Amino acid sequence: MGHHYFDLIQSMHLGENSIFAGAFSQCWTHSYIYGKEKHVRLDGTINIGSNCYIGASCILLPGICIGDNITLGAGTTCSKSVTEQGVYVSSKLQYIPYDADERIKSLGKPMAIIDGVERYKKE
């Protein structure tokens, strides 16, 4: 039996005939954005379509949708929705310029503030 981790702060849907293969995959329905000015929590559901194969040691991040008939190769990190039928694998590590404070400002109004941490819903 595989050992997978499912963080279910938000909901997760697994379609018909879809499976998590092997072991050590992780599904995260929340994350944090750390800026210079503040940090916030970002929550989002995970939706996996029908006839999907999630390879061993995959990491699924909040707010994603995996369409029908999709394979995620072992060790893939899925941080955005994928809808076109096929096989997806992670690419090499790369630097991406990113301003966390600007991203936080773009989120709009928080859905809640708990223990001083603003919480947002990822759509």
XYZ file of N, CA, C and O in Angstrom:
492
model
N 0.846 -1.187 0.000
C 0.000 0.000 0.000
C 0.881 1.237 0.000
O 1.817 1.350 0.772
N 0.609 2.184 -0.884
C 1.399 3.406 -0.981
C 1.151 4.337 0.189
O 0.085 4.344 0.789
N 2.148 5.111 0.502
C 2.049 6.108 1.564
C 2.056 7.481 0.912
O 3.094 7.948 0.455
N 0.892 8.113 0.853
C 0.732 9.428 0.261
C 0.234 10.376 1.340
O -0.336 9.947 2.343
N 0.438 11.689 1.138
C -0.010 12.689 2.106
C -1.047 13.601 1.449
O -0.797 14.155 0.383
N -2.197 13.740 2.108
C -3.266 14.594 1.618
C -3.593 15.637 2.673
O -4.131 15.318 3.724
N -3.237 16.899 2.404
C -3.587 18.026 3.256
C -4.940 18.529 2.766
O -5.047 18.976 1.623
N -5.962 18.416 3.573
C -7.308 18.737 3.096
C -7.905 19.935 3.823
O -9.019 19.881 4.335
N -7.174 21.040 3.848
C -7.719 22.305 4.352
C -8.910 22.695 3.473
O -9.928 23.154 3.943
N -8.770 22.506 2.170
C -9.845 22.686 1.197
C -10.184 21.301 0.639
O -9.548 20.311 0.977
N -11.145 21.244 -0.260
C -11.572 19.950 -0.774
C -10.681 19.461 -1.915
O -9.935 20.227 -2.524
N -10.781 18.166 -2.175
C -10.068 17.531 -3.268
C -11.028 16.545 -3.921
O -11.788 15.871 -3.242
N -11.000 16.472 -5.257
C -11.855 15.545 -5.989
C -10.975 14.659 -6.860
O -10.107 15.149 -7.578
N -11.210 13.363 -6.790
C -10.496 12.389 -7.611
C -11.518 11.699 -8.507
O -12.439 11.049 -8.027
N -11.371 11.858 -9.834
C -12.321 11.310 -10.794
C -12.260 9.799 -10.914
O -11.347 9.142 -10.391
N -13.218 9.254 -11.646
C -13.315 7.805 -11.853
C -12.056 7.257 -12.508
O -11.505 7.858 -13.431
N -11.626 6.091 -12.052
C -10.492 5.350 -12.610
C -9.167 6.104 -12.515
O -8.227 5.791 -13.241
N -9.075 7.106 -11.661
C -7.814 7.827 -11.462
C -7.102 7.248 -10.252
O -7.752 6.850 -9.279
N -5.764 7.188 -10.326
C -5.012 6.572 -9.234
C -3.750 7.360 -8.894
O -3.201 8.079 -9.727
N -3.314 7.184 -7.644
C -2.005 7.638 -7.192
C -1.137 6.391 -7.148
O -1.390 5.469 -6.383
N -0.091 6.361 -7.973
C 0.768 5.178 -8.068
C 1.885 5.248 -7.033
O 2.195 6.313 -6.499
N 2.494 4.114 -6.773
C 3.674 4.061 -5.909
C 3.427 4.650 -4.542
O 2.447 4.319 -3.879
N 4.314 5.550 -4.121
C 4.229 6.128 -2.781
C 4.761 7.559 -2.797
O 5.360 8.004 -3.767
N 4.499 8.251 -1.714
C 5.112 9.537 -1.377
C 4.616 10.743 -2.177
O 5.270 11.774 -2.191
N 3.461 10.638 -2.829
C 2.888 11.834 -3.451
C 2.270 12.698 -2.360
O 1.892 12.207 -1.291
N 2.175 14.006 -2.637
C 1.624 14.959 -1.684
C 0.609 15.855 -2.384
O 0.863 16.321 -3.488
N -0.510 16.094 -1.715
C -1.523 17.019 -2.218
C -1.718 18.103 -1.170
O -2.116 17.819 -0.038
N -1.425 19.344 -1.564
C -1.498 20.483 -0.650
C -2.610 21.418 -1.087
O -2.599 21.917 -2.205
N -3.588 21.665 -0.199
C -4.684 22.573 -0.530
C -4.487 23.939 0.127
O -5.412 24.741 0.182
N -3.297 24.179 0.641
C -2.966 25.523 1.126
C -1.464 25.749 0.948
O -0.685 24.814 0.852
N -1.114 27.024 0.858
C 0.293 27.413 0.768
C 0.432 28.794 1.389
O -0.550 29.398 1.799
N 1.641 29.278 1.456
C 1.907 30.610 1.993
C 2.720 31.411 0.990
O 3.522 30.863 0.238
N 2.492 32.716 0.991
C 3.315 33.643 0.227
C 4.008 34.537 1.250
O 3.344 35.171 2.075
N 5.333 34.562 1.223
C 6.106 35.361 2.157
C 6.696 36.568 1.442
O 7.578 36.433 0.599
N 6.195 37.747 1.798
C 6.728 38.988 1.253
C 7.599 39.687 2.274
O 7.724 39.241 3.416
N 8.185 40.796 1.883
C 8.993 41.583 2.822
C 8.101 42.269 3.844
O 8.500 42.457 4.987
N 6.888 42.658 3.426
C 5.972 43.384 4.295
C 5.119 42.472 5.171
O 4.819 42.791 6.306
N 4.686 41.336 4.644
C 3.832 40.410 5.394
C 3.814 39.068 4.689
O 4.328 38.917 3.590
N 3.196 38.085 5.349
C 2.961 36.797 4.695
C 1.482 36.469 4.806
O 0.810 36.896 5.741
N 0.976 35.732 3.802
C -0.440 35.372 3.755
C -0.584 33.905 3.389
O 0.331 33.298 2.829
N -1.732 33.352 3.729
C -2.030 31.973 3.356
C -2.947 31.970 2.147
O -3.882 32.762 2.056
N -2.700 31.045 1.218
C -3.479 30.920 -0.004
C -4.059 29.513 -0.066
O -3.318 28.533 -0.087
N -5.396 29.413 -0.031
C -6.083 28.126 -0.050
C -6.676 27.859 -1.429
O -7.091 28.784 -2.112
N -6.746 26.592 -1.829
C -7.366 26.238 -3.099
C -7.653 24.754 -3.189
O -6.943 23.936 -2.616
N -8.702 24.410 -3.901
C -9.076 23.007 -4.076
C -8.171 22.335 -5.109
O -7.487 23.001 -5.880
N -8.177 21.018 -5.110
C -7.489 20.224 -6.125
C -8.534 19.340 -6.782
O -9.240 18.598 -6.100
N -8.643 19.437 -8.112
C -9.587 18.616 -8.864
C -8.825 17.772 -9.873
O -8.093 18.315 -10.708
N -9.010 16.473 -9.784
C -8.355 15.528 -10.697
C -9.458 14.829 -11.480
O -10.383 14.271 -10.903
N -9.342 14.882 -12.798
C -10.360 14.308 -13.662
C -10.365 12.789 -13.663
O -9.715 12.130 -12.848
N -11.068 12.222 -14.624
C -11.190 10.775 -14.763
C -10.026 10.212 -15.577
O -9.450 10.897 -16.421
N -9.700 8.953 -15.302
C -8.671 8.213 -16.043
C -7.303 8.886 -15.979
O -6.594 8.975 -16.973
N -6.943 9.371 -14.802
C -5.647 10.020 -14.601
C -4.717 9.111 -13.814
O -5.153 8.347 -12.952
N -3.442 9.220 -14.133
C -2.405 8.448 -13.447
C -1.435 9.456 -12.838
O -0.800 10.224 -13.564
N -1.350 9.452 -11.517
C -0.441 10.349 -10.804
C 0.736 9.494 -10.359
O 0.599 8.616 -9.505
N 1.905 9.724 -10.958
C 3.081 8.916 -10.666
C 3.571 9.097 -9.229
O 3.174 10.030 -8.532
N 4.440 8.210 -8.794
C 4.991 8.249 -7.440
C 5.703 9.574 -7.183
O 6.281 10.177 -8.087
N 5.617 10.037 -5.954
C 6.339 11.228 -5.472
C 5.955 12.519 -6.179
O 6.761 13.443 -6.272
N 4.733 12.602 -6.673
C 4.263 13.855 -7.270
C 3.818 14.815 -6.163
O 3.408 14.390 -5.078
N 3.892 16.100 -6.450
C 3.417 17.132 -5.525
C 2.388 17.964 -6.268
O 2.679 18.541 -7.318
N 1.168 18.009 -5.728
C 0.087 18.792 -6.312
C -0.179 19.979 -5.396
O -0.404 19.798 -4.196
N -0.155 21.188 -5.955
C -0.304 22.404 -5.170
C -1.723 22.944 -5.256
O -2.496 22.541 -6.133
N -2.100 23.862 -4.353
C -3.490 24.308 -4.269
C -3.985 25.027 -5.517
O -3.228 25.691 -6.220
N -5.297 24.865 -5.760
C -5.974 25.598 -6.815
C -5.777 25.052 -8.216
O -5.999 25.750 -9.185
N -5.386 23.778 -8.329
C -5.148 23.225 -9.661
C -6.272 22.295 -10.089
O -6.994 21.733 -9.269
N -6.379 22.139 -11.397
C -7.304 21.189 -11.999
C -6.505 20.349 -12.988
O -5.779 20.895 -13.821
N -6.612 19.051 -12.867
C -5.988 18.125 -13.804
C -7.128 17.521 -14.618
O -8.027 16.903 -14.058
N -7.098 17.746 -15.925
C -8.180 17.283 -16.790
C -8.225 15.767 -16.912
O -7.416 15.044 -16.327
N -9.160 15.267 -17.699
C -9.311 13.827 -17.923
C -8.158 13.277 -18.763
O -7.595 13.980 -19.602
N -7.828 12.003 -18.534
C -6.863 11.255 -19.358
C -5.474 11.880 -19.358
O -4.841 12.021 -20.396
N -5.010 12.256 -18.169
C -3.701 12.890 -18.029
C -2.815 12.034 -17.138
O -3.263 11.490 -16.132
N -1.550 11.926 -17.513
C -0.539 11.235 -16.720
C 0.463 12.260 -16.210
O 0.960 13.076 -16.991
N 0.735 12.235 -14.898
C 1.824 13.024 -14.324
C 2.968 12.054 -14.052
O 2.799 11.081 -13.310
N 4.117 12.302 -14.648
C 5.269 11.438 -14.450
C 5.762 11.493 -13.018
O 5.531 12.471 -12.291
N 6.448 10.454 -12.601
C 6.968 10.368 -11.229
C 7.791 11.602 -10.886
O 8.573 12.086 -11.700
N 7.581 12.114 -9.682
C 8.353 13.247 -9.199
C 7.928 14.596 -9.748
O 8.592 15.601 -9.510
N 6.814 14.658 -10.445
C 6.358 15.919 -11.034
C 5.721 16.814 -9.979
O 4.938 16.351 -9.155
N 6.047 18.094 -10.019
C 5.371 19.094 -9.209
C 4.394 19.823 -10.115
O 4.798 20.398 -11.123
N 3.124 19.792 -9.758
C 2.075 20.408 -10.571
C 1.572 21.645 -9.825
O 0.854 21.532 -8.835
N 1.970 22.830 -10.318
C 1.613 24.083 -9.658
C 0.574 24.884 -10.438
O 0.173 25.955 -10.005
N 0.155 24.381 -11.591
C -0.880 25.052 -12.373
C -1.763 23.999 -13.024
O -1.387 22.833 -13.136
N -2.934 24.421 -13.455
C -3.878 23.491 -14.067
C -3.352 22.984 -15.403
O -2.696 23.714 -16.143
N -3.638 21.716 -15.676
C -3.290 21.089 -16.952
C -4.563 20.443 -17.497
O -5.241 19.714 -16.789
N -4.887 20.739 -18.736
C -6.165 20.272 -19.277
C -6.025 19.455 -20.550
O -6.929 18.711 -20.892
N -4.919 19.611 -21.255
C -4.745 18.885 -22.511
C -4.287 17.463 -22.230
O -3.304 17.235 -21.525
N -5.004 16.480 -22.778
C -4.688 15.068 -22.582
C -3.236 14.808 -22.957
O -2.750 15.291 -23.966
N -2.538 14.056 -22.105
C -1.152 13.712 -22.404
C -0.363 13.419 -21.151
O -0.915 13.207 -20.076
N 0.963 13.434 -21.303
C 1.890 13.152 -20.208
C 2.598 14.447 -19.831
O 3.085 15.173 -20.705
N 2.669 14.729 -18.539
C 3.333 15.920 -18.032
C 4.444 15.502 -17.075
O 4.245 14.623 -16.233
N 5.605 16.136 -17.201
C 6.724 15.893 -16.294
C 7.306 17.238 -15.889
O 7.192 18.225 -16.624
N 7.942 17.286 -14.723
C 8.568 18.528 -14.274
C 9.777 18.842 -15.125
O 10.466 17.960 -15.624
N 10.041 20.137 -15.253
C 11.235 20.570 -15.977
C 12.373 20.837 -14.995
O 12.197 20.751 -13.784
N 13.504 21.194 -15.520
C 14.663 21.467 -14.675
C 14.403 22.699 -13.807
O 13.586 23.555 -14.134
N 15.146 22.831 -12.735
C 15.047 23.964 -11.830
C 15.480 25.222 -12.568
O 16.495 25.221 -13.263
N 14.683 26.279 -12.433
C 15.026 27.538 -13.082
C 14.658 28.711 -12.189
O 13.767 28.601 -11.359
N 15.351 29.831 -12.353
C 15.072 31.044 -11.591
C 13.954 31.819 -12.282
O 13.986 32.013 -13.498
N 12.975 32.265 -11.488
C 11.882 33.079 -12.008
C 11.793 34.334 -11.134
O 11.516 34.224 -9.935
N 12.045 35.507 -11.694
C 11.908 36.731 -10.904
C 10.481 36.838 -10.361
O 9.516 36.577 -11.091
N 10.349 37.210 -9.097
C 9.038 37.196 -8.453
C 9.035 38.196 -7.319
O 9.939 38.191 -6.487
N 8.023 39.048 -7.263
C 7.857 40.010 -6.174
C 6.659 39.569 -5.340
O 5.507 39.776 -5.734
N 6.922 38.940 -4.221
C 5.853 38.394 -3.381
C 4.919 39.485 -2.884
O 3.703 39.274 -2.787
N 5.442 40.671 -2.569
C 4.585 41.752 -2.082
C 3.586 42.202 -3.151
O 2.419 42.454 -2.845
N 4.010 42.282 -4.403
C 3.092 42.624 -5.490
C 2.034 41.543 -5.665
O 0.870 41.823 -5.916
N 2.429 40.286 -5.539
C 1.465 39.175 -5.654
C 0.423 39.254 -4.547
O -0.770 39.082 -4.794
N 0.859 39.539 -3.330
C -0.069 39.647 -2.205
C -1.067 40.776 -2.461
O -2.274 40.616 -2.260
N -0.590 41.929 -2.945
C -1.481 43.063 -3.228
C -2.520 42.705 -4.285
O -3.649 43.178 -4.247
N -2.164 41.847 -5.240
C -3.081 41.486 -6.324
C -4.188 40.533 -5.882
O -5.132 40.302 -6.632
N -4.089 39.967 -4.689
C -5.072 38.984 -4.223
C -6.401 39.612 -3.822
O -7.404 38.910 -3.697
N -6.412 40.917 -3.585
C -7.658 41.573 -3.194
C -7.907 41.470 -1.701
O -6.976 41.515 -0.893
N -9.173 41.279 -1.345
C -9.579 41.243 0.059
C -9.451 39.822 0.616
O -9.906 38.866 -0.010
N -8.854 39.669 1.806
C -8.740 38.324 2.390
C -10.112 37.776 2.790
O -11.021 38.526 3.125
N -10.231 36.431 2.737
C -11.496 35.817 3.163
C -11.563 35.723 4.678
O -12.634 35.603 5.248
N -10.387 35.775 5.346
C -10.333 35.716 6.805
C -8.954 36.155 7.272
O -7.994 36.145 6.505
N -8.881 36.544 8.555
C -7.601 36.806 9.211
C -7.613 35.979 10.488
O -8.427 36.213 11.375
N -6.731 34.987 10.551
C -6.687 34.083 11.696
C -5.275 34.096 12.265
O -4.304 33.880 11.529
N -5.169 34.352 13.549
C -3.872 34.455 14.224
C -2.958 35.450 13.521
O -1.745 35.247 13.400
N -3.540 36.526 13.008
C -2.768 37.576 12.370
C -2.334 37.286 10.949
O -1.635 38.087 10.336
N -2.738 36.131 10.403
C -2.358 35.766 9.035
C -3.574 35.911 8.129
O -4.617 35.298 8.366
N -3.432 36.743 7.089
C -4.514 36.906 6.120
C -4.635 35.641 5.283
O -3.646 35.061 4.876
N -5.887 35.220 5.029
C -6.130 34.012 4.243
C -6.942 34.366 3.004
O -7.934 35.065 3.085
N -6.480 33.855 1.853
C -7.106 34.121 0.571
C -7.507 32.816 -0.078
O -6.903 31.782 0.162
N -8.492 32.869 -0.947
C -8.934 31.691 -1.716
C -8.341 31.785 -3.106
O -8.474 32.794 -3.780
N -7.653 30.739 -3.537
C -7.095 30.687 -4.888
C -8.155 30.131 -5.819
O -8.668 29.053 -5.614
N -8.471 30.869 -6.840
C -9.494 30.450 -7.815
C -8.850 29.764 -8.981
O -7.802 29.993 -9.394
